PDB file of C-alpha atoms in Angstrom:
ATOM      1  CA  UNK A 316     -15.692  -8.822 -12.995  1.00 92.00           C
ATOM      2  CA  UNK A 317     -17.810  -8.461 -10.078  1.00 94.00           C
ATOM      3  CA  UNK A 318     -17.929 -10.795  -6.807  1.00 91.00           C
ATOM      4  CA  UNK A 319     -20.562 -12.425  -5.000  1.00 93.00           C
ATOM      5  CA  UNK A 320     -21.567  -9.378  -3.324  1.00 90.00           C
ATOM      6  CA  UNK A 321     -21.524  -7.466  -6.579  1.00 94.00           C
ATOM      7  CA  UNK A 322     -18.581  -5.393  -5.853  1.00 95.00           C
ATOM      8  CA  UNK A 323     -16.471  -4.566  -8.956  1.00 96.00           C
ATOM      9  CA  UNK A 324     -12.852  -6.080  -8.643  1.00 97.00           C
ATOM     10  CA  UNK A 325     -10.697  -3.987 -10.602  1.00 98.00           C
ATOM     11  CA  UNK A 326      -7.371  -3.792  -8.323  1.00 98.00           C
ATOM     12  CA  UNK A 327      -4.528  -5.946  -7.333  1.00 98.00           C
ATOM     13  CA  UNK A 328      -1.810  -5.058  -4.894  1.00 98.00           C
ATOM     14  CA  UNK A 329       1.620  -6.984  -5.759  1.00 98.00           C
ATOM     15  CA  UNK A 330       4.001  -7.475  -3.056  1.00 97.00           C
ATOM     16  CA  UNK A 331       7.038  -7.796  -4.516  1.00 98.00           C
ATOM     17  CA  UNK A 332       9.376  -9.134  -1.494  1.00 97.00           C
ATOM     18  CA  UNK A 333       9.121  -9.535   2.088  1.00 94.00           C
ATOM     19  CA  UNK A 334      12.072  -7.787   2.661  1.00 94.00           C
ATOM     20  CA  UNK A 335      12.385  -4.525   4.093  1.00 95.00           C
ATOM     21  CA  UNK A 336      15.432  -1.865   4.887  1.00 95.00           C
ATOM     22  CA  UNK A 337      13.620  -0.436   8.131  1.00 95.00           C
ATOM     23  CA  UNK A 338      12.170  -2.302  11.131  1.00 92.00           C
ATOM     24  CA  UNK A 339       8.933  -0.146  11.992  1.00 90.00           C
ATOM     25  CA  UNK A 340       7.605  -1.108  15.414  1.00 88.00           C
ATOM     26  CA  UNK A 341       4.045  -1.977  14.221  1.00 83.00           C
ATOM     27  CA  UNK A 342       5.126  -3.415  11.230  1.00 83.00           C
ATOM     28  CA  UNK A 343       7.950  -6.073  12.164  1.00 80.00           C
ATOM     29  CA  UNK A 344       9.396  -7.442  15.361  1.00 78.00           C
ATOM     30  CA  UNK A 345      13.017  -5.923  16.320  1.00 75.00           C
ATOM     31  CA  UNK A 346      14.689  -8.955  15.029  1.00 77.00           C
ATOM     32  CA  UNK A 347      13.278  -8.895  11.684  1.00 72.00           C
ATOM     33  CA  UNK A 348      11.361 -11.567   9.846  1.00 79.00           C
ATOM     34  CA  UNK A 349      13.225 -14.864   8.404  1.00 88.00           C
ATOM     35  CA  UNK A 350      13.264 -13.563   4.507  1.00 90.00           C
ATOM     36  CA  UNK A 351      11.935 -15.999   1.472  1.00 94.00           C
ATOM     37  CA  UNK A 352      14.566 -17.075  -0.651  1.00 96.00           C
ATOM     38  CA  UNK A 353      15.231 -15.834  -4.208  1.00 94.00           C
ATOM     39  CA  UNK A 354      13.557 -19.119  -5.487  1.00 97.00           C
ATOM     40  CA  UNK A 355      10.456 -18.696  -3.187  1.00 98.00           C
ATOM     41  CA  UNK A 356       9.240 -15.673  -4.577  1.00 98.00           C
ATOM     42  CA  UNK A 357       7.833 -14.817  -8.044  1.00 98.00           C
ATOM     43  CA  UNK A 358       9.874 -14.082 -10.612  1.00 99.00           C
ATOM     44  CA  UNK A 359       8.859 -10.895 -12.857  1.00 99.00           C
ATOM     45  CA  UNK A 360       7.917 -13.231 -15.759  1.00 99.00           C
ATOM     46  CA  UNK A 361       5.683 -14.654 -13.457  1.00 99.00           C
ATOM     47  CA  UNK A 362       4.165 -11.596 -11.973  1.00 99.00           C
ATOM     48  CA  UNK A 363       3.702 -10.688 -15.705  1.00 99.00           C
ATOM     49  CA  UNK A 364       2.118 -13.517 -16.416  1.00 99.00           C
ATOM     50  CA  UNK A 365      -0.456 -13.561 -13.524  1.00 99.00           C
ATOM     51  CA  UNK A 366      -1.468  -9.485 -14.369  1.00 99.00           C
ATOM     52  CA  UNK A 367      -2.174 -10.276 -17.886  1.00 99.00           C
ATOM     53  CA  UNK A 368      -4.460 -13.128 -16.802  1.00 99.00           C
ATOM     54  CA  UNK A 369      -5.851 -10.555 -14.526  1.00 99.00           C
ATOM     55  CA  UNK A 370      -6.520  -8.278 -16.663  1.00 99.00           C
ATOM     56  CA  UNK A 371      -8.822 -10.786 -18.307  1.00 99.00           C
ATOM     57  CA  UNK A 372     -11.038 -10.658 -14.900  1.00 98.00           C
ATOM     58  CA  UNK A 373     -11.080  -6.922 -14.971  1.00 98.00           C
ATOM     59  CA  UNK A 374      -8.267  -5.899 -13.417  1.00 98.00           C
ATOM     60  CA  UNK A 375      -7.222  -2.630 -14.459  1.00 98.00           C
ATOM     61  CA  UNK A 376      -5.187  -0.742 -11.171  1.00 98.00           C
ATOM     62  CA  UNK A 377      -1.734  -2.443  -9.887  1.00 98.00           C
ATOM     63  CA  UNK A 378      -0.266  -1.433  -6.898  1.00 98.00           C
ATOM     64  CA  UNK A 379       3.562  -2.631  -6.092  1.00 98.00           C
ATOM     65  CA  UNK A 380       4.382  -2.886  -2.210  1.00 97.00           C
ATOM     66  CA  UNK A 381       6.556  -4.835  -0.146  1.00 95.00           C
ATOM     67  CA  UNK A 382       7.747  -5.613   2.410  1.00 94.00           C
ATOM     68  CA  UNK A 383       9.666  -2.354   0.263  1.00 97.00           C
ATOM     69  CA  UNK A 384       9.384  -2.936  -3.163  1.00 98.00           C
ATOM     70  CA  UNK A 385      12.889  -0.408  -3.690  1.00 99.00           C
ATOM     71  CA  UNK A 386      14.954  -3.519  -2.242  1.00 98.00           C
ATOM     72  CA  UNK A 387      13.532  -5.982  -5.054  1.00 98.00           C
ATOM     73  CA  UNK A 388      16.861  -6.239  -7.458  1.00 98.00           C
ATOM     74  CA  UNK A 389      15.082  -4.763 -10.983  1.00 98.00           C
ATOM     75  CA  UNK A 390      12.207  -3.492 -10.123  1.00 99.00           C
ATOM     76  CA  UNK A 391      12.425  -0.692 -12.599  1.00 99.00           C
ATOM     77  CA  UNK A 392      12.255  -3.730 -15.058  1.00 99.00           C
ATOM     78  CA  UNK A 393       9.056  -5.072 -13.425  1.00 99.00           C
ATOM     79  CA  UNK A 394       7.621  -1.271 -13.246  1.00 99.00           C
ATOM     80  CA  UNK A 395       8.220  -0.976 -17.229  1.00 99.00           C
ATOM     81  CA  UNK A 396       6.792  -4.643 -17.803  1.00 99.00           C
ATOM     82  CA  UNK A 397       3.600  -3.718 -16.377  1.00 99.00           C
ATOM     83  CA  UNK A 398       3.178  -0.070 -17.758  1.00 99.00           C
ATOM     84  CA  UNK A 399       3.071  -1.817 -21.201  1.00 99.00           C
ATOM     85  CA  UNK A 400       0.206  -3.696 -20.838  1.00 99.00           C
ATOM     86  CA  UNK A 401      -2.568  -1.653 -22.534  1.00 98.00           C
ATOM     87  CA  UNK A 402      -5.523  -2.924 -20.087  1.00 98.00           C
ATOM     88  CA  UNK A 403      -3.617  -1.377 -17.144  1.00 98.00           C
ATOM     89  CA  UNK A 404      -4.870   1.796 -16.567  1.00 98.00           C
ATOM     90  CA  UNK A 405      -3.258   3.026 -13.104  1.00 98.00           C
ATOM     91  CA  UNK A 406       0.304   1.627 -11.837  1.00 98.00           C
ATOM     92  CA  UNK A 407       1.348   3.022  -8.472  1.00 98.00           C
ATOM     93  CA  UNK A 408       4.010   1.880  -5.860  1.00 98.00           C
ATOM     94  CA  UNK A 409       4.055   2.495  -2.170  1.00 98.00           C
ATOM     95  CA  UNK A 410       7.545   2.851  -0.310  1.00 98.00           C
ATOM     96  CA  UNK A 411       8.911   4.064   2.762  1.00 98.00           C
ATOM     97  CA  UNK A 412      11.099   6.678   0.012  1.00 99.00           C
ATOM     98  CA  UNK A 413      14.480   5.457   1.847  1.00 99.00           C
ATOM     99  CA  UNK A 414      15.722   4.575  -1.573  1.00 99.00           C
ATOM    100  CA  UNK A 415      13.313   6.582  -3.955  1.00 99.00           C
ATOM    101  CA  UNK A 416      15.456   9.630  -4.336  1.00 99.00           C
ATOM    102  CA  UNK A 417      17.880   7.225  -6.361  1.00 98.00           C
ATOM    103  CA  UNK A 418      15.415   5.469  -7.981  1.00 99.00           C
ATOM    104  CA  UNK A 419      12.742   8.302  -8.538  1.00 99.00           C
ATOM    105  CA  UNK A 420      14.045   9.353 -12.620  1.00 99.00           C
ATOM    106  CA  UNK A 421      14.492   5.814 -13.220  1.00 99.00           C
ATOM    107  CA  UNK A 422      11.424   4.259 -12.114  1.00 99.00           C
ATOM    108  CA  UNK A 423       9.564   7.525 -13.717  1.00 99.00           C
ATOM    109  CA  UNK A 424      10.998   6.789 -17.278  1.00 99.00           C
ATOM    110  CA  UNK A 425       9.834   3.152 -17.310  1.00 99.00           C
ATOM    111  CA  UNK A 426       6.243   4.212 -16.476  1.00 98.00           C
ATOM    112  CA  UNK A 427       5.481   5.085 -12.972  1.00 99.00           C
ATOM    113  CA  UNK A 428       3.529   7.927 -12.085  1.00 98.00           C
ATOM    114  CA  UNK A 429       1.996   7.450  -8.740  1.00 98.00           C
ATOM    115  CA  UNK A 430       3.988   7.020  -5.596  1.00 99.00           C
ATOM    116  CA  UNK A 431       2.678   6.893  -2.076  1.00 98.00           C
ATOM    117  CA  UNK A 432       5.610   7.247   0.829  1.00 99.00           C
ATOM    118  CA  UNK A 433       4.940   6.371   4.221  1.00 98.00           C
ATOM    119  CA  UNK A 434       5.946   8.722   6.693  1.00 98.00           C
ATOM    120  CA  UNK A 435       4.515   8.471  10.141  1.00 98.00           C
ATOM    121  CA  UNK A 436       6.196  11.398  12.043  1.00 98.00           C
ATOM    122  CA  UNK A 437       8.373  14.461  11.284  1.00 99.00           C
ATOM    123  CA  UNK A 438      10.432  14.113  13.703  1.00 98.00           C
ATOM    124  CA  UNK A 439      13.809  12.775  12.988  1.00 98.00           C
ATOM    125  CA  UNK A 440      14.293  11.634  16.364  1.00 98.00           C
ATOM    126  CA  UNK A 441      11.183   9.878  16.939  1.00 98.00           C
ATOM    127  CA  UNK A 442      11.671   8.677  12.917  1.00 98.00           C
ATOM    128  CA  UNK A 443      14.877   6.601  14.459  1.00 98.00           C
ATOM    129  CA  UNK A 444      12.758   5.096  16.977  1.00 96.00           C
ATOM    130  CA  UNK A 445       9.749   4.365  15.005  1.00 95.00           C
ATOM    131  CA  UNK A 446      11.693   2.546  12.241  1.00 96.00           C
ATOM    132  CA  UNK A 447      14.512   1.189  14.462  1.00 96.00           C
ATOM    133  CA  UNK A 448      17.246   3.371  12.767  1.00 96.00           C
ATOM    134  CA  UNK A 449      15.516   5.067   9.838  1.00 97.00           C
ATOM    135  CA  UNK A 450      17.015   8.331   8.242  1.00 98.00           C
ATOM    136  CA  UNK A 451      14.306  10.632   7.790  1.00 99.00           C
ATOM    137  CA  UNK A 452      16.664  12.976   5.754  1.00 99.00           C
ATOM    138  CA  UNK A 453      16.415  10.310   3.055  1.00 99.00           C
ATOM    139  CA  UNK A 454      12.641  10.130   3.009  1.00 99.00           C
ATOM    140  CA  UNK A 455      12.377  13.734   2.238  1.00 99.00           C
ATOM    141  CA  UNK A 456      14.857  13.860  -0.398  1.00 99.00           C
ATOM    142  CA  UNK A 457      12.924  11.022  -1.938  1.00 99.00           C
ATOM    143  CA  UNK A 458       9.754  12.998  -1.623  1.00 99.00           C
ATOM    144  CA  UNK A 459      11.158  16.077  -3.341  1.00 99.00           C
ATOM    145  CA  UNK A 460      12.569  14.361  -5.944  1.00 99.00           C
ATOM    146  CA  UNK A 461       9.328  12.705  -6.884  1.00 99.00           C
ATOM    147  CA  UNK A 462       7.461  16.252  -6.878  1.00 99.00           C
ATOM    148  CA  UNK A 463      10.601  17.844  -8.863  1.00 98.00           C
ATOM    149  CA  UNK A 464      10.665  14.906 -11.408  1.00 98.00           C
ATOM    150  CA  UNK A 465       6.635  14.843 -11.693  1.00 98.00           C
ATOM    151  CA  UNK A 466       5.018  12.351 -10.233  1.00 98.00           C
ATOM    152  CA  UNK A 467       1.264  13.244  -9.603  1.00 97.00           C
ATOM    153  CA  UNK A 468      -0.069  12.744  -7.008  1.00 97.00           C
ATOM    154  CA  UNK A 469       2.509  11.961  -4.171  1.00 98.00           C
ATOM    155  CA  UNK A 470       0.907  10.715  -1.180  1.00 98.00           C
ATOM    156  CA  UNK A 471       1.920  10.693   2.476  1.00 99.00           C
ATOM    157  CA  UNK A 472       0.706   7.924   4.569  1.00 98.00           C
ATOM    158  CA  UNK A 473       0.559   8.426   8.233  1.00 98.00           C
ATOM    159  CA  UNK A 474      -0.719   5.204  10.579  1.00 95.00           C
ATOM    160  CA  UNK A 475      -1.800   7.317  13.301  1.00 96.00           C
ATOM    161  CA  UNK A 476      -1.031   6.000  16.717  1.00 94.00           C
ATOM    162  CA  UNK A 477      -2.343   7.505  20.099  1.00 93.00           C
ATOM    163  CA  UNK A 478       1.260   6.758  21.888  1.00 90.00           C
ATOM    164  CA  UNK A 479       3.402   7.662  18.952  1.00 93.00           C
ATOM    165  CA  UNK A 480       2.489  10.525  16.287  1.00 96.00           C
ATOM    166  CA  UNK A 481      -1.154  11.839  17.297  1.00 97.00           C
ATOM    167  CA  UNK A 482       0.515  15.127  18.000  1.00 97.00           C
ATOM    168  CA  UNK A 483       1.970  15.670  14.932  1.00 98.00           C
ATOM    169  CA  UNK A 484      -1.121  15.527  13.036  1.00 98.00           C
ATOM    170  CA  UNK A 485      -1.578  19.494  12.770  1.00 98.00           C
ATOM    171  CA  UNK A 486       2.075  19.724  11.492  1.00 98.00           C
ATOM    172  CA  UNK A 487       1.281  17.013   8.665  1.00 98.00           C
ATOM    173  CA  UNK A 488      -1.906  18.695   7.448  1.00 98.00           C
ATOM    174  CA  UNK A 489       0.357  22.099   7.282  1.00 97.00           C
ATOM    175  CA  UNK A 490       2.825  20.580   4.701  1.00 98.00           C
ATOM    176  CA  UNK A 491      -0.277  20.648   2.411  1.00 98.00           C
ATOM    177  CA  UNK A 492      -0.428  24.419   2.652  1.00 97.00           C
ATOM    178  CA  UNK A 493       3.026  25.013   0.654  1.00 96.00           C
ATOM    179  CA  UNK A 494       3.418  21.303  -1.077  1.00 98.00           C
ATOM    180  CA  UNK A 495       1.334  19.895  -3.388  1.00 98.00           C
ATOM    181  CA  UNK A 496       1.105  16.764  -1.149  1.00 99.00           C
ATOM    182  CA  UNK A 497      -1.837  14.598  -0.202  1.00 98.00           C
ATOM    183  CA  UNK A 498      -1.619  13.438   3.263  1.00 98.00           C
ATOM    184  CA  UNK A 499      -3.562  10.266   4.414  1.00 98.00           C
ATOM    185  CA  UNK A 500      -4.114   9.671   8.161  1.00 98.00           C
ATOM    186  CA  UNK A 501      -4.570   5.753   8.618  1.00 96.00           C
ATOM    187  CA  UNK A 502      -6.396   3.883  11.667  1.00 93.00           C
ATOM    188  CA  UNK A 503      -3.623   1.460  12.596  1.00 89.00           C
ATOM    189  CA  UNK A 504      -4.871  -2.111  11.765  1.00 82.00           C
ATOM    190  CA  UNK A 505      -4.812  -4.819  14.243  1.00 75.00           C
ATOM    191  CA  UNK A 506      -3.290  -7.251  12.370  1.00 66.00           C
ATOM    192  CA  UNK A 507      -0.737  -9.053  14.507  1.00 55.00           C
ATOM    193  CA  UNK A 508       1.034  -8.940  17.987  1.00 52.00           C
ATOM    194  CA  UNK A 509       3.003  -5.969  16.924  1.00 50.00           C
ATOM    195  CA  UNK A 510       0.161  -3.581  15.777  1.00 49.00           C
ATOM    196  CA  UNK A 511      -2.011  -4.892  17.911  1.00 50.00           C
ATOM    197  CA  UNK A 512      -0.375  -3.149  21.257  1.00 53.00           C
ATOM    198  CA  UNK A 513      -0.150   0.131  19.484  1.00 59.00           C
ATOM    199  CA  UNK A 514      -3.141   2.863  20.945  1.00 83.00           C
ATOM    200  CA  UNK A 515      -5.991   2.801  18.291  1.00 90.00           C
ATOM    201  CA  UNK A 516      -6.770   6.349  17.226  1.00 95.00           C
ATOM    202  CA  UNK A 517     -10.455   6.820  15.496  1.00 94.00           C
ATOM    203  CA  UNK A 518     -10.417   8.904  12.179  1.00 95.00           C
ATOM    204  CA  UNK A 519     -13.307  11.199  14.362  1.00 95.00           C
ATOM    205  CA  UNK A 520     -10.380  11.446  16.780  1.00 96.00           C
ATOM    206  CA  UNK A 521      -7.699  12.476  14.271  1.00 97.00           C
ATOM    207  CA  UNK A 522     -10.092  15.167  12.726  1.00 96.00           C
ATOM    208  CA  UNK A 523     -10.448  16.272  16.149  1.00 96.00           C
ATOM    209  CA  UNK A 524      -7.117  16.863  16.513  1.00 96.00           C
ATOM    210  CA  UNK A 525      -6.495  19.115  13.459  1.00 96.00           C
ATOM    211  CA  UNK A 526      -7.297  22.344  14.761  1.00 85.00           C
ATOM    212  CA  UNK A 527      -7.744  23.697  11.029  1.00 89.00           C
ATOM    213  CA  UNK A 528     -10.978  23.832   9.118  1.00 94.00           C
ATOM    214  CA  UNK A 529     -11.416  20.690   6.945  1.00 97.00           C
ATOM    215  CA  UNK A 530     -13.001  21.511   3.849  1.00 97.00           C
ATOM    216  CA  UNK A 531     -14.709  18.610   2.023  1.00 97.00           C
ATOM    217  CA  UNK A 532     -13.335  18.123  -1.724  1.00 97.00           C
ATOM    218  CA  UNK A 533     -12.343  15.669  -4.044  1.00 94.00           C
ATOM    219  CA  UNK A 534      -9.551  13.199  -3.981  1.00 93.00           C
ATOM    220  CA  UNK A 535      -6.802  12.685  -6.126  1.00 93.00           C
ATOM    221  CA  UNK A 536      -6.230   9.723  -8.417  1.00 89.00           C
ATOM    222  CA  UNK A 537      -6.559   6.594  -7.082  1.00 81.00           C
ATOM    223  CA  UNK A 538      -8.148   8.255  -4.367  1.00 66.00           C
ATOM    224  CA  UNK A 539      -9.707   4.642  -3.012  1.00 82.00           C
ATOM    225  CA  UNK A 540     -11.849   4.442   0.432  1.00 88.00           C
ATOM    226  CA  UNK A 541      -9.956   7.781   1.516  1.00 93.00           C
ATOM    227  CA  UNK A 542     -11.997  10.561   2.543  1.00 95.00           C
ATOM    228  CA  UNK A 543     -10.636  13.955   1.334  1.00 98.00           C
ATOM    229  CA  UNK A 544     -10.480  17.768   2.458  1.00 98.00           C
ATOM    230  CA  UNK A 545      -8.283  20.458   2.295  1.00 97.00           C
ATOM    231  CA  UNK A 546      -7.108  23.413   4.263  1.00 98.00           C
ATOM    232  CA  UNK A 547      -8.357  26.844   3.627  1.00 96.00           C
ATOM    233  CA  UNK A 548      -5.538  27.873   0.299  1.00 95.00           C
ATOM    234  CA  UNK A 549      -3.824  24.788   0.456  1.00 98.00           C
ATOM    235  CA  UNK A 550      -1.828  22.966  -2.396  1.00 98.00           C
ATOM    236  CA  UNK A 551      -2.686  19.585  -1.659  1.00 98.00           C
ATOM    237  CA  UNK A 552      -5.418  17.946   0.453  1.00 98.00           C
ATOM    238  CA  UNK A 553      -5.760  15.855   3.705  1.00 98.00           C
ATOM    239  CA  UNK A 554      -7.801  12.378   3.448  1.00 98.00           C
ATOM    240  CA  UNK A 555      -8.641   9.616   6.398  1.00 97.00           C
ATOM    241  CA  UNK A 556      -8.545   6.012   5.972  1.00 95.00           C
ATOM    242  CA  UNK A 557     -11.159   3.973   8.410  1.00 91.00           C
ATOM    243  CA  UNK A 558     -10.545   0.204   8.212  1.00 85.00           C
ATOM    244  CA  UNK A 559     -11.787   0.275  11.771  1.00 85.00           C
ATOM    245  CA  UNK A 560     -14.132   2.455  12.797  1.00 84.00           C
ATOM    246  CA  UNK A 561     -15.782   2.758   9.235  1.00 76.00           C
ATOM    247  CA  UNK A 562     -14.754  -0.215   7.351  1.00 74.00           C
ATOM    248  CA  UNK A 563     -15.007   0.339   3.536  1.00 74.00           C
ATOM    249  CA  UNK A 564     -15.495  -3.553   2.566  1.00 86.00           C
ATOM    250  CA  UNK A 565     -18.550  -2.856   0.977  1.00 85.00           C
ATOM    251  CA  UNK A 566     -16.944  -1.388  -1.503  1.00 88.00           C
ATOM    252  CA  UNK A 567     -13.254  -3.202  -1.181  1.00 92.00           C
ATOM    253  CA  UNK A 568     -12.391  -3.528  -4.806  1.00 95.00           C
ATOM    254  CA  UNK A 569      -9.154  -5.246  -4.960  1.00 95.00           C
ATOM    255  CA  UNK A 570      -6.778  -8.406  -4.887  1.00 97.00           C
ATOM    256  CA  UNK A 571      -3.966  -9.203  -3.116  1.00 96.00           C
ATOM    257  CA  UNK A 572      -1.075 -11.069  -4.562  1.00 97.00           C
ATOM    258  CA  UNK A 573       1.852 -11.987  -2.043  1.00 96.00           C
ATOM    259  CA  UNK A 574       5.530 -12.358  -3.006  1.00 97.00           C
ATOM    260  CA  UNK A 575       5.573 -15.849  -2.844  1.00 97.00           C
ATOM    261  CA  UNK A 576       2.904 -16.188  -5.477  1.00 98.00           C
ATOM    262  CA  UNK A 577      -0.576 -16.617  -3.272  1.00 97.00           C
ATOM    263  CA  UNK A 578      -3.634 -14.500  -4.423  1.00 97.00           C
ATOM    264  CA  UNK A 579      -5.598 -13.467  -1.430  1.00 95.00           C
ATOM    265  CA  UNK A 580      -9.492 -11.907  -2.064  1.00 94.00           C
ATOM    266  CA  UNK A 581      -9.006 -10.345   1.318  1.00 91.00           C
ATOM    267  CA  UNK A 582      -6.408  -8.751   3.797  1.00 82.00           C
ATOM    268  CA  UNK A 583      -7.351 -10.877   6.936  1.00 78.00           C
ATOM    269  CA  UNK A 584      -8.634 -13.921   4.681  1.00 76.00           C
ATOM    270  CA  UNK A 585      -7.566 -17.596   5.194  1.00 75.00           C
ATOM    271  CA  UNK A 586      -8.739 -18.448   1.900  1.00 85.00           C
ATOM    272  CA  UNK A 587      -5.783 -18.239  -0.650  1.00 94.00           C
ATOM    273  CA  UNK A 588      -4.670 -19.714  -3.916  1.00 97.00           C
ATOM    274  CA  UNK A 589      -1.315 -20.597  -4.279  1.00 98.00           C
ATOM    275  CA  UNK A 590      -0.333 -19.804  -7.599  1.00 99.00           C
ATOM    276  CA  UNK A 591       3.552 -20.494  -8.059  1.00 98.00           C
ATOM    277  CA  UNK A 592       4.261 -23.989  -7.724  1.00 98.00           C
ATOM    278  CA  UNK A 593       1.348 -23.975 -10.621  1.00 98.00           C
ATOM    279  CA  UNK A 594       3.122 -21.548 -12.869  1.00 98.00           C
ATOM    280  CA  UNK A 595       6.534 -23.366 -12.892  1.00 98.00           C
ATOM    281  CA  UNK A 596       4.386 -26.812 -13.365  1.00 98.00           C
ATOM    282  CA  UNK A 597       3.193 -25.635 -16.821  1.00 98.00           C
ATOM    283  CA  UNK A 598      -0.069 -23.678 -15.906  1.00 98.00           C
ATOM    284  CA  UNK A 599      -1.705 -22.366 -18.830  1.00 98.00           C
ATOM    285  CA  UNK A 600      -3.393 -19.081 -19.328  1.00 98.00           C
ATOM    286  CA  UNK A 601      -6.857 -20.159 -19.727  1.00 98.00           C
ATOM    287  CA  UNK A 602      -6.126 -21.869 -16.104  1.00 99.00           C
ATOM    288  CA  UNK A 603      -4.774 -19.135 -14.653  1.00 99.00           C
ATOM    289  CA  UNK A 604      -7.401 -16.707 -15.776  1.00 99.00           C
ATOM    290  CA  UNK A 605     -10.036 -19.403 -13.899  1.00 98.00           C
ATOM    291  CA  UNK A 606      -8.068 -19.686 -10.746  1.00 98.00           C
ATOM    292  CA  UNK A 607      -8.139 -15.793 -10.693  1.00 98.00           C
ATOM    293  CA  UNK A 608     -11.822 -15.770 -11.190  1.00 98.00           C
ATOM    294  CA  UNK A 609     -12.104 -18.229  -8.326  1.00 97.00           C
ATOM    295  CA  UNK A 610     -10.392 -16.405  -5.974  1.00 96.00           C
ATOM    296  CA  UNK A 611     -12.697 -13.099  -6.728  1.00 96.00           C
ATOM    297  CA  UNK A 612     -15.450 -15.137  -6.280  1.00 95.00           C
ATOM    298  CA  UNK A 613     -14.101 -16.685  -3.181  1.00 94.00           C
ATOM    299  CA  UNK A 614     -14.076 -12.681  -1.565  1.00 93.00           C
ATOM    300  CA  UNK A 615     -15.423 -12.590   1.782  1.00 89.00           C
ATOM    301  CA  UNK A 616     -18.425  -9.971   2.634  1.00 88.00           C
ATOM    302  CA  UNK A 617     -15.565  -8.221   5.190  1.00 82.00           C
ATOM    303  CA  UNK A 618     -12.934  -8.316   6.926  1.00 72.00           C
ATOM    304  CA  UNK A 619     -12.435  -9.956  10.463  1.00 67.00           C
ATOM    305  CA  UNK A 620     -10.339  -7.582  12.162  1.00 67.00           C
ATOM    306  CA  UNK A 621     -12.554  -7.150  15.123  1.00 61.00           C
ATOM    307  CA  UNK A 622     -12.882 -10.260  16.145  1.00 62.00           C
ATOM    308  CA  UNK A 623      -9.240 -10.633  16.659  1.00 58.00           C
ATOM    309  CA  UNK A 624      -9.129 -13.703  14.408  1.00 56.00           C
ATOM    310  CA  UNK A 625      -6.804 -11.756  12.039  1.00 63.00           C
ATOM    311  CA  UNK A 626      -3.335 -12.511  12.353  1.00 60.00           C
ATOM    312  CA  UNK A 627      -1.240 -11.320   8.979  1.00 63.00           C
ATOM    313  CA  UNK A 628       2.298  -9.883   9.853  1.00 62.00           C
ATOM    314  CA  UNK A 629       1.892  -6.380   8.457  1.00 63.00           C
ATOM    315  CA  UNK A 630       5.401  -6.442   6.954  1.00 60.00           C
ATOM    316  CA  UNK A 631       3.585  -8.865   4.063  1.00 59.00           C
ATOM    317  CA  UNK A 632       1.519  -5.995   2.869  1.00 58.00           C
ATOM    318  CA  UNK A 633       3.615  -3.203   2.445  1.00 53.00           C
ATOM    319  CA  UNK A 634       1.119  -0.566   2.616  1.00 56.00           C
TER     320      UNK A 634
END
């Protein structure tokens, strides 16, 4: 289905939980957030119903996010449910990687083939600081397990901040020389007070910080809005995502479903349609399809990140 600006909407990002096992400085306050109760978030069966309706309005790609999706009890069961919907052509998951080593094999067996791992530094001490206590060794165990089991592609998402990790970009890029990883550098988005205090780095500045020649190349599966390059002789690629300096709203193809069942047509949109209570009050399939079509029709022309009007906690987006 196309929205009023003729964009083809075929991608849904589904937050399966608002909980996380880390407290990243640009994402969440140190004290954490008050999590939704189990009754407040969608059940797997309710998520399945939404996706079954979504395929009727053209959704073909699904990404599971959080919070941290792997802390949701029974998440491999949801993966299997969604992987068995014939119309879904691409199923992926974004994770911080802490629990990935223990779950990668089961997730792959249930039908997951692509993972993105959020990792903003290669330095163990800096990682502990940025995540307020995380152990980077567990993340690397997860990445190595994903590569060994056969996930392809395995992407590393790096949110770049001048005061935190700009100096590490050459080392991140160098990872692609020896490992088939696809490292994507992302401009920090000023979504709420936790992110607005970070020092913004544009894609142009990121590229200048990587001293090697960047050779334009096609992206891996699920390339999305990133522009990809490779280093000479590298096994993987380097990508850049510019939601601020070169926003890609004109080609945006996504809807978002929050953990508590609100369908949002835009990351920063104040408009949303709450599905949870309707689902629990006997909403039929045709009416659910109509609501999803309404959400697509309400998709705005572009986000409002630059005017400071957006105040969506990063922890509710999940990458």
